[in-house]
C-alpha cells in the first residue's frame, strides 16, 4: 500500500516529467571525477583538492 508522500511524489513527477508542452527549465548536472595522474586508482585527499581549488576561490 502506498503512503500519502508516495502518491504526492508520483503526482509531482508525472506533472513535471510527463506533461505535454515545452519544459520551462532544463537541469544539468556535471560530475568532475578527480584522479591522480600517477595513481589513477588512488583516492585524492580532500586537503589536496582544497589546495588545488584555492586559486579559483573554491
PDB file of C-alpha atoms in Angstrom, residues 2-35:
ATOM      1  CA  UNK A   2       1.347   3.404  -0.974  1.00  0.00           C
ATOM      2  CA  UNK A   3       1.629   6.202   1.547  1.00  0.00           C
ATOM      3  CA  UNK A   4       0.481   9.770   1.007  1.00  0.00           C
ATOM      4  CA  UNK A   5       4.041  11.014   0.336  1.00  0.00           C
ATOM      5  CA  UNK A   6       4.464   8.386  -2.380  1.00  0.00           C
ATOM      6  CA  UNK A   7       1.241   9.486  -4.061  1.00  0.00           C
ATOM      7  CA  UNK A   8       2.363  13.115  -3.876  1.00  0.00           C
ATOM      8  CA  UNK A   9       5.745  12.186  -5.394  1.00  0.00           C
ATOM      9  CA  UNK A  10       4.105  10.276  -8.245  1.00  0.00           C
ATOM     10  CA  UNK A  11       1.772  13.199  -8.897  1.00  0.00           C
ATOM     11  CA  UNK A  12       4.636  15.705  -8.848  1.00  0.00           C
ATOM     12  CA  UNK A  13       6.894  13.669 -11.158  1.00  0.00           C
ATOM     13  CA  UNK A  14       4.010  12.927 -13.520  1.00  0.00           C
ATOM     14  CA  UNK A  15       3.132  16.619 -13.720  1.00  0.00           C
ATOM     15  CA  UNK A  16       6.721  17.715 -14.287  1.00  0.00           C
ATOM     16  CA  UNK A  17       8.256  14.931 -16.367  1.00  0.00           C
ATOM     17  CA  UNK A  18       5.384  13.512 -18.365  1.00  0.00           C
ATOM     18  CA  UNK A  19       3.420  16.571 -19.352  1.00  0.00           C
ATOM     19  CA  UNK A  20       2.669  17.859 -22.810  1.00  0.00           C
ATOM     20  CA  UNK A  21       4.150  21.133 -23.969  1.00  0.00           C
ATOM     21  CA  UNK A  22       7.620  22.630 -23.722  1.00  0.00           C
ATOM     22  CA  UNK A  23       9.561  22.436 -20.464  1.00  0.00           C
ATOM     23  CA  UNK A  24      10.097  25.655 -18.566  1.00  0.00           C
ATOM     24  CA  UNK A  25      13.535  24.736 -17.274  1.00  0.00           C
ATOM     25  CA  UNK A  26      16.312  22.333 -18.136  1.00  0.00           C
ATOM     26  CA  UNK A  27      18.610  20.969 -15.463  1.00  0.00           C
ATOM     27  CA  UNK A  28      22.175  19.885 -15.993  1.00  0.00           C
ATOM     28  CA  UNK A  29      24.376  18.051 -13.538  1.00  0.00           C
ATOM     29  CA  UNK A  30      28.119  17.919 -14.003  1.00  0.00           C
ATOM     30  CA  UNK A  31      30.312  15.464 -12.158  1.00  0.00           C
ATOM     31  CA  UNK A  32      34.028  16.117 -12.158  1.00  0.00           C
ATOM     32  CA  UNK A  33      35.785  12.888 -11.291  1.00  0.00           C
ATOM     33  CA  UNK A  34      39.216  13.621  -9.875  1.00  0.00           C
ATOM     34  CA  UNK A  35      42.056  11.184 -10.434  1.00  0.00           C
TER      35      UNK A  35
END
